[in-house]
GROMACS .gro file of C-alpha atoms in nm:
model
  332
    1MET     CA    1  -2.549 -10.549  -6.891
    2ASP     CA    2  -2.362 -10.217  -6.892
    3LEU     CA    3  -2.516  -9.889  -7.006
    4LEU     CA    4  -2.378  -9.561  -7.137
    5ILE     CA    5  -2.550  -9.222  -7.138
    6ALA     CA    6  -2.452  -8.889  -7.297
    7GLN     CA    7  -2.591  -8.535  -7.278
    8CYS     CA    8  -2.580  -8.379  -7.624
    9GLY     CA    9  -2.637  -8.032  -7.762
   10GLY     CA   10  -2.708  -7.739  -7.533
   11PRO     CA   11  -2.813  -7.780  -7.168
   12THR     CA   12  -3.156  -7.714  -7.024
   13ALA     CA   13  -3.253  -7.637  -6.666
   14VAL     CA   14  -3.369  -8.000  -6.620
   15ILE     CA   15  -3.133  -8.210  -6.833
   16ASN     CA   16  -2.955  -8.335  -6.521
   17ALA     CA   17  -3.287  -8.459  -6.384
   18SER     CA   18  -3.303  -8.699  -6.681
   19LEU     CA   19  -2.946  -8.810  -6.615
   20ALA     CA   20  -3.007  -8.866  -6.244
   21ALA     CA   21  -3.327  -9.062  -6.308
   22PHE     CA   22  -3.148  -9.281  -6.565
   23VAL     CA   23  -2.872  -9.368  -6.318
   24GLU     CA   24  -3.121  -9.428  -6.038
   25ALA     CA   25  -3.335  -9.658  -6.254
   26ALA     CA   26  -3.024  -9.850  -6.365
   27GLN     CA   27  -2.913  -9.896  -6.004
   28GLU     CA   28  -3.253 -10.044  -5.919
   29ASN     CA   29  -3.258 -10.286  -6.212
   30ARG     CA   30  -3.095 -10.622  -6.138
   31ARG     CA   31  -3.004 -10.671  -6.504
   32ILE     CA   32  -2.780 -10.364  -6.505
   33ASP     CA   33  -2.423 -10.404  -6.380
   34ARG     CA   34  -2.260 -10.068  -6.448
   35VAL     CA   35  -2.353  -9.723  -6.582
   36PHE     CA   36  -2.112  -9.493  -6.764
   37GLY     CA   37  -2.144  -9.134  -6.883
   38ALA     CA   38  -1.974  -8.997  -7.196
   39ARG     CA   39  -1.822  -8.655  -7.145
   40LEU     CA   40  -1.905  -8.372  -7.389
   41GLY     CA   41  -2.184  -8.551  -7.570
   42LEU     CA   42  -2.117  -8.718  -7.904
   43GLU     CA   43  -1.752  -8.617  -7.889
   44GLY     CA   44  -1.705  -8.825  -7.574
   45LEU     CA   45  -1.900  -9.112  -7.727
   46ARG     CA   46  -1.652  -9.117  -8.016
   47SER     CA   47  -1.335  -9.065  -7.811
   48GLY     CA   48  -1.418  -9.308  -7.530
   49ASP     CA   49  -1.391  -9.037  -7.265
   50TRP     CA   50  -1.630  -9.203  -7.022
   51VAL     CA   51  -1.679  -9.183  -6.647
   52GLU     CA   52  -1.847  -9.446  -6.430
   53LEU     CA   53  -2.164  -9.333  -6.254
   54THR     CA   54  -2.269  -9.662  -6.095
   55ALA     CA   55  -2.173  -9.574  -5.738
   56LEU     CA   56  -2.342  -9.234  -5.716
   57THR     CA   57  -2.536  -9.215  -5.390
   58ARG     CA   58  -2.899  -9.110  -5.351
   59PRO     CA   59  -2.803  -8.773  -5.197
   60GLN     CA   60  -2.564  -8.715  -5.489
   61LEU     CA   61  -2.833  -8.806  -5.740
   62GLU     CA   62  -3.082  -8.578  -5.566
   63ARG     CA   63  -2.840  -8.284  -5.591
   64LEU     CA   64  -2.756  -8.373  -5.950
   65GLY     CA   65  -3.123  -8.376  -6.045
   66ARG     CA   66  -3.167  -8.018  -5.925
   67GLN     CA   67  -2.852  -7.877  -6.084
   68PRO     CA   68  -2.879  -7.678  -6.410
   69GLY     CA   69  -2.623  -7.708  -6.688
   70ALA     CA   70  -2.510  -8.049  -6.815
   71ALA     CA   71  -2.304  -8.238  -6.558
   72LEU     CA   72  -2.139  -8.461  -6.820
   73GLY     CA   73  -2.089  -8.170  -7.058
   74GLY     CA   74  -2.281  -8.107  -7.379
   75GLY     CA   75  -2.148  -8.000  -7.716
   76ARG     CA   76  -2.217  -7.944  -8.086
   77TYR     CA   77  -1.979  -8.208  -8.226
   78ARG     CA   78  -2.099  -8.349  -8.560
   79PRO     CA   79  -1.970  -8.707  -8.604
   80SER     CA   80  -1.862  -8.839  -8.942
   81GLN     CA   81  -1.952  -9.188  -9.061
   82GLY     CA   82  -1.605  -9.295  -8.950
   83ASP     CA   83  -1.675  -9.154  -8.604
   84PHE     CA   84  -1.992  -9.362  -8.578
   85GLN     CA   85  -1.799  -9.674  -8.677
   86HIS     CA   86  -1.528  -9.602  -8.422
   87ALA     CA   87  -1.787  -9.534  -8.151
   88LEU     CA   88  -1.964  -9.862  -8.225
   89GLU     CA   89  -1.638 -10.055  -8.206
   90LEU     CA   90  -1.564  -9.893  -7.868
   91LEU     CA   91  -1.910  -9.985  -7.739
   92VAL     CA   92  -1.870 -10.348  -7.845
   93ASP     CA   93  -1.512 -10.369  -7.716
   94ARG     CA   94  -1.615 -10.233  -7.375
   95ASP     CA   95  -1.923 -10.457  -7.362
   96ILE     CA   96  -2.180 -10.177  -7.351
   97GLY     CA   97  -2.524 -10.327  -7.410
   98GLY     CA   98  -2.727 -10.006  -7.428
   99VAL     CA   99  -2.673  -9.639  -7.506
  100ALA     CA  100  -2.903  -9.348  -7.421
  101LEU     CA  101  -2.849  -9.014  -7.594
  102ILE     CA  102  -3.021  -8.709  -7.443
  103GLY     CA  103  -3.080  -8.436  -7.698
  104GLY     CA  104  -3.282  -8.269  -7.971
  105ASN     CA  105  -3.324  -8.319  -8.343
  106GLY     CA  106  -2.954  -8.351  -8.427
  107THR     CA  107  -2.900  -8.598  -8.145
  108MET     CA  108  -3.197  -8.810  -8.249
  109ALA     CA  109  -3.061  -8.820  -8.604
  110ALA     CA  110  -2.723  -8.931  -8.466
  111ALA     CA  111  -2.889  -9.196  -8.249
  112HIS     CA  112  -3.070  -9.332  -8.557
  113ARG     CA  113  -2.745  -9.349  -8.756
  114LEU     CA  114  -2.567  -9.533  -8.475
  115ALA     CA  115  -2.860  -9.773  -8.425
  116THR     CA  116  -2.877  -9.845  -8.800
  117LEU     CA  117  -2.504  -9.916  -8.809
  118ALA     CA  118  -2.533 -10.149  -8.508
  119GLN     CA  119  -2.817 -10.339  -8.673
  120GLN     CA  120  -2.629 -10.370  -9.002
  121GLN     CA  121  -2.325 -10.514  -8.825
  122HIS     CA  122  -2.530 -10.728  -8.583
  123ALA     CA  123  -2.368 -10.552  -8.288
  124PRO     CA  124  -2.540 -10.629  -7.955
  125VAL     CA  125  -2.591 -10.262  -7.865
  126GLY     CA  126  -2.931 -10.096  -7.822
  127ILE     CA  127  -2.966  -9.723  -7.888
  128VAL     CA  128  -3.240  -9.508  -7.730
  129GLY     CA  129  -3.305  -9.135  -7.764
  130MET     CA  130  -3.417  -8.925  -7.468
  131PRO     CA  131  -3.588  -8.600  -7.578
  132LYS     CA  132  -3.444  -8.270  -7.461
  133THR     CA  133  -3.499  -7.932  -7.622
  134ILE     CA  134  -3.621  -7.593  -7.509
  135ASP     CA  135  -3.741  -7.538  -7.868
  136ASN     CA  136  -4.008  -7.809  -7.819
  137ASP     CA  137  -3.978  -7.912  -8.185
  138LEU     CA  138  -3.908  -8.288  -8.168
  139VAL     CA  139  -4.133  -8.504  -8.384
  140GLY     CA  140  -4.282  -8.779  -8.168
  141ALA     CA  141  -4.270  -8.576  -7.847
  142GLU     CA  142  -4.573  -8.358  -7.781
  143VAL     CA  143  -4.367  -8.179  -7.521
  144ALA     CA  144  -3.993  -8.205  -7.457
  145PRO     CA  145  -3.822  -8.175  -7.119
  146GLY     CA  146  -3.656  -7.836  -7.097
  147TYR     CA  147  -3.931  -7.643  -7.273
  148GLY     CA  148  -4.161  -7.606  -6.972
  149SER     CA  149  -3.896  -7.435  -6.760
  150ALA     CA  150  -3.784  -7.206  -7.043
  151ALA     CA  151  -4.147  -7.119  -7.118
  152ARG     CA  152  -4.212  -7.036  -6.754
  153PHE     CA  153  -3.907  -6.810  -6.743
  154ILE     CA  154  -4.011  -6.632  -7.062
  155GLY     CA  155  -4.374  -6.587  -6.958
  156GLU     CA  156  -4.278  -6.428  -6.627
  157MET     CA  157  -3.987  -6.227  -6.766
  158VAL     CA  158  -4.194  -6.071  -7.045
  159GLN     CA  159  -4.465  -5.962  -6.801
  160ASN     CA  160  -4.206  -5.803  -6.574
  161VAL     CA  161  -4.044  -5.619  -6.863
  162GLY     CA  162  -4.386  -5.507  -6.985
  163LEU     CA  163  -4.466  -5.347  -6.650
  164ASP     CA  164  -4.123  -5.185  -6.641
  165LEU     CA  165  -4.171  -5.046  -6.991
  166TYR     CA  166  -4.511  -4.900  -6.910
  167SER     CA  167  -4.373  -4.746  -6.592
  168MET     CA  168  -4.108  -4.565  -6.800
  169ARG     CA  169  -4.332  -4.491  -7.097
  170HIS     CA  170  -4.218  -4.130  -7.125
  171PHE     CA  171  -3.855  -4.241  -7.151
  172ASP     CA  172  -3.858  -4.585  -7.320
  173ASP     CA  173  -4.097  -4.608  -7.614
  174VAL     CA  174  -4.049  -4.961  -7.746
  175VAL     CA  175  -3.882  -5.280  -7.623
  176VAL     CA  176  -3.782  -5.567  -7.852
  177ILE     CA  177  -3.708  -5.897  -7.678
  178GLU     CA  178  -3.525  -6.156  -7.890
  179LEU     CA  179  -3.567  -6.520  -7.789
  180MET     CA  180  -3.417  -6.846  -7.912
  181GLY     CA  181  -3.595  -7.044  -8.183
  182ARG     CA  182  -3.452  -7.098  -8.531
  183HIS     CA  183  -3.743  -7.278  -8.696
  184ALA     CA  184  -4.001  -7.320  -8.417
  185GLY     CA  185  -4.187  -7.042  -8.238
  186TRP     CA  186  -4.284  -7.222  -7.919
  187LEU     CA  187  -4.051  -7.012  -7.703
  188ALA     CA  188  -4.173  -6.685  -7.850
  189ALA     CA  189  -4.533  -6.802  -7.812
  190ALA     CA  190  -4.467  -6.867  -7.442
  191ALA     CA  191  -4.439  -6.489  -7.402
  192ALA     CA  192  -4.821  -6.481  -7.418
  193LEU     CA  193  -4.874  -6.726  -7.130
  194LEU     CA  194  -4.948  -6.455  -6.871
  195ARG     CA  195  -5.062  -6.178  -7.105
  196ARG     CA  196  -5.370  -5.983  -7.004
  197PRO     CA  197  -5.618  -5.858  -7.267
  198ASP     CA  198  -5.464  -5.572  -7.465
  199GLY     CA  199  -5.146  -5.596  -7.257
  200ALA     CA  200  -4.783  -5.676  -7.326
  201PRO     CA  201  -4.645  -5.840  -7.527
  202HIS     CA  202  -4.824  -5.647  -7.796
  203LEU     CA  203  -4.662  -5.828  -8.089
  204ILE     CA  204  -4.508  -6.177  -8.116
  205LEU     CA  205  -4.301  -6.276  -8.421
  206VAL     CA  206  -4.241  -6.646  -8.492
  207PRO     CA  207  -4.027  -6.820  -8.757
  208GLU     CA  208  -4.327  -7.004  -8.902
  209ALA     CA  209  -4.470  -6.677  -9.041
  210ARG     CA  210  -4.276  -6.459  -9.286
  211LEU     CA  211  -4.260  -6.096  -9.177
  212ASN     CA  212  -4.379  -5.793  -9.370
  213GLU     CA  213  -4.150  -5.530  -9.220
  214ALA     CA  214  -4.356  -5.233  -9.336
  215ALA     CA  215  -4.668  -5.380  -9.180
  216LEU     CA  216  -4.478  -5.445  -8.857
  217LEU     CA  217  -4.365  -5.082  -8.836
  218ALA     CA  218  -4.722  -4.966  -8.893
  219GLN     CA  219  -4.843  -5.194  -8.612
  220VAL     CA  220  -4.575  -5.065  -8.374
  221ALA     CA  221  -4.675  -4.706  -8.450
  222GLU     CA  222  -5.045  -4.782  -8.398
  223ILE     CA  223  -4.987  -4.966  -8.070
  224TYR     CA  224  -4.761  -4.688  -7.943
  225ALA     CA  225  -5.027  -4.431  -8.026
  226ARG     CA  226  -5.279  -4.622  -7.811
  227HIS     CA  227  -5.059  -4.732  -7.521
  228GLU     CA  228  -4.761  -4.490  -7.521
  229ALA     CA  229  -4.548  -4.806  -7.527
  230CYS     CA  230  -4.502  -5.119  -7.737
  231LEU     CA  231  -4.338  -5.449  -7.645
  232VAL     CA  232  -4.235  -5.679  -7.930
  233VAL     CA  233  -4.120  -6.039  -7.878
  234THR     CA  234  -3.937  -6.204  -8.165
  235ALA     CA  235  -3.777  -6.542  -8.227
  236GLU     CA  236  -3.418  -6.532  -8.351
  237GLY     CA  237  -3.512  -6.719  -8.669
  238VAL     CA  238  -3.769  -6.475  -8.806
  239ARG     CA  239  -3.739  -6.415  -9.183
  240ASP     CA  240  -3.872  -6.148  -9.415
  241GLU     CA  241  -4.114  -6.217  -9.701
  242ALA     CA  242  -3.824  -6.310  -9.931
  243GLY     CA  243  -3.700  -6.571  -9.682
  244ASN     CA  244  -3.399  -6.374  -9.555
  245TYR     CA  245  -3.307  -6.391  -9.186
  246LEU     CA  246  -3.356  -6.053  -9.021
  247ALA     CA  247  -3.058  -6.141  -8.802
  248GLU     CA  248  -2.838  -6.136  -9.113
  249LYS     CA  249  -2.942  -5.797  -9.248
  250GLN     CA  250  -2.681  -5.597  -9.059
  251ALA     CA  251  -2.391  -5.842  -9.098
  252ALA     CA  252  -2.329  -6.191  -9.233
  253LEU     CA  253  -2.391  -6.468  -8.982
  254PRO     CA  254  -2.111  -6.698  -8.865
  255ARG     CA  255  -2.159  -7.064  -8.959
  256ASP     CA  256  -2.076  -7.397  -8.800
  257ALA     CA  257  -1.885  -7.685  -8.962
  258SER     CA  258  -2.197  -7.801  -9.147
  259GLY     CA  259  -2.268  -7.457  -9.290
  260GLN     CA  260  -2.564  -7.382  -9.063
  261ARG     CA  261  -2.601  -7.018  -8.963
  262LEU     CA  262  -2.526  -6.952  -8.596
  263LEU     CA  263  -2.813  -6.719  -8.512
  264SER     CA  264  -2.727  -6.710  -8.144
  265LEU     CA  265  -2.382  -6.565  -8.220
  266ALA     CA  266  -2.505  -6.299  -8.464
  267ALA     CA  267  -2.584  -5.933  -8.404
  268GLY     CA  268  -2.944  -6.049  -8.398
  269VAL     CA  269  -3.298  -5.954  -8.488
  270ALA     CA  270  -3.344  -5.711  -8.198
  271PRO     CA  271  -3.073  -5.462  -8.304
  272TYR     CA  272  -3.201  -5.466  -8.662
  273LEU     CA  273  -3.562  -5.399  -8.565
  274ALA     CA  274  -3.461  -5.142  -8.305
  275SER     CA  275  -3.261  -4.946  -8.562
  276ARG     CA  276  -3.554  -4.942  -8.807
  277ILE     CA  277  -3.802  -4.840  -8.537
  278LEU     CA  278  -3.580  -4.552  -8.428
  279ARG     CA  279  -3.493  -4.442  -8.782
  280GLU     CA  280  -3.839  -4.467  -8.939
  281LEU     CA  281  -4.073  -4.405  -8.645
  282GLY     CA  282  -3.855  -4.187  -8.426
  283LEU     CA  283  -3.927  -4.408  -8.123
  284ARG     CA  284  -3.660  -4.489  -7.867
  285CYS     CA  285  -3.620  -4.869  -7.864
  286ARG     CA  286  -3.455  -5.083  -7.599
  287GLN     CA  287  -3.317  -5.425  -7.698
  288ILE     CA  288  -3.326  -5.729  -7.468
  289ARG     CA  289  -3.166  -6.063  -7.548
  290PRO     CA  290  -3.189  -6.318  -7.263
  291ASP     CA  291  -2.977  -6.564  -7.466
  292LEU     CA  292  -2.849  -6.848  -7.242
  293ILE     CA  293  -3.048  -6.725  -6.942
  294GLN     CA  294  -3.374  -6.855  -7.089
  295ARG     CA  295  -3.249  -7.214  -7.097
  296SER     CA  296  -3.034  -7.217  -6.785
  297CYS     CA  297  -3.226  -7.023  -6.519
  298ARG     CA  298  -3.270  -7.248  -6.215
  299LEU     CA  299  -3.508  -7.001  -6.049
  300ALA     CA  300  -3.777  -7.066  -6.311
  301VAL     CA  301  -3.763  -7.446  -6.317
  302SER     CA  302  -4.104  -7.607  -6.352
  303GLU     CA  303  -4.175  -7.906  -6.128
  304ALA     CA  304  -4.382  -8.059  -6.409
  305ASP     CA  305  -4.077  -8.024  -6.633
  306ILE     CA  306  -3.861  -8.207  -6.378
  307THR     CA  307  -4.121  -8.485  -6.364
  308LEU     CA  308  -4.110  -8.524  -6.744
  309ALA     CA  309  -3.731  -8.520  -6.745
  310ARG     CA  310  -3.715  -8.792  -6.480
  311LEU     CA  311  -3.975  -8.998  -6.665
  312THR     CA  312  -3.759  -9.005  -6.979
  313GLY     CA  313  -3.463  -9.135  -6.775
  314ALA     CA  314  -3.660  -9.417  -6.615
  315LYS     CA  315  -3.829  -9.515  -6.943
  316ALA     CA  316  -3.497  -9.518  -7.129
  317VAL     CA  317  -3.355  -9.778  -6.892
  318GLU     CA  318  -3.674  -9.982  -6.920
  319THR     CA  319  -3.658  -9.965  -7.300
  320LEU     CA  320  -3.294 -10.073  -7.321
  321VAL     CA  321  -3.346 -10.363  -7.080
  322ALA     CA  322  -3.638 -10.477  -7.297
  323GLY     CA  323  -3.394 -10.510  -7.587
  324LEU     CA  324  -3.540 -10.230  -7.800
  325SER     CA  325  -3.325 -10.006  -8.019
  326ASP     CA  326  -3.356  -9.719  -8.269
  327THR     CA  327  -3.628  -9.579  -8.043
  328MET     CA  328  -3.703  -9.242  -7.888
  329ILE     CA  329  -3.899  -9.198  -7.567
  330GLY     CA  330  -4.216  -9.017  -7.675
  331LEU     CA  331  -4.405  -8.788  -7.439
  332VAL     CA  332  -4.773  -8.709  -7.487
   0.00000   0.00000   0.00000
């Protein structure tokens, strides 16, 4: 039995740990002959741009498991129905018995479509999803590999910035830190992990709660009056009470091929809030946007996160060998 694995979507600090564990588990299973990796995620799955991973040595796998980024390459390619059909034909033609797709919500949806197509056509290919998302918003996974490391980075970073802000409280008045998170506020919430009572961050804005901008400005003014400083953490997907993205209030957002707004490529929430705070409260406001750093920082990797990432790799091989398909590895 031959297997294929792909890393889809954006990288995390531990996505290669899942890949390395998958290859290692496949090497140890007598029912597995060869392991291939598709380059650039779903695009490589469709094009057949695959590389063999079977002969990777233990030292190579150990180094791979500690390397951030995505060794096979990720991507945001959105396959059409024709792409899924072509991919399935390639898998059957090359005698691939099982496919593992590492990714988030979009990847799991793609895995389901491919598995459904395989079942409809009685193709002997099993499809398994391996959870990966710093947003921690996958249904069926209480925690997703990638989140723990990003949360650790954010928790420590926000505390450091808070101390810096308070040290310079007669120069900097307010800091707004903008974090990733379109629909889920887990990353923004992680800013409170190390917070002391009445300390920074003073305000956390999440996408799940619509924002009253006037009330926010009043809170900033009140906190500044008490502390001579105010640190605000906001998710990139925060909306106002009418449902409008704050990130889109200064300029229209670019969109991807499906029409989805690309919040990470926009001017952002932080510049918008900073301009209002300066204009309406007269407070000097610094903007911080960690952007890719929050998902890629190797220095903040959590060992527990690596353990979860490796567990998904081993369980994916076990699931495929058992003949299961249209399944995601759930973590509780």
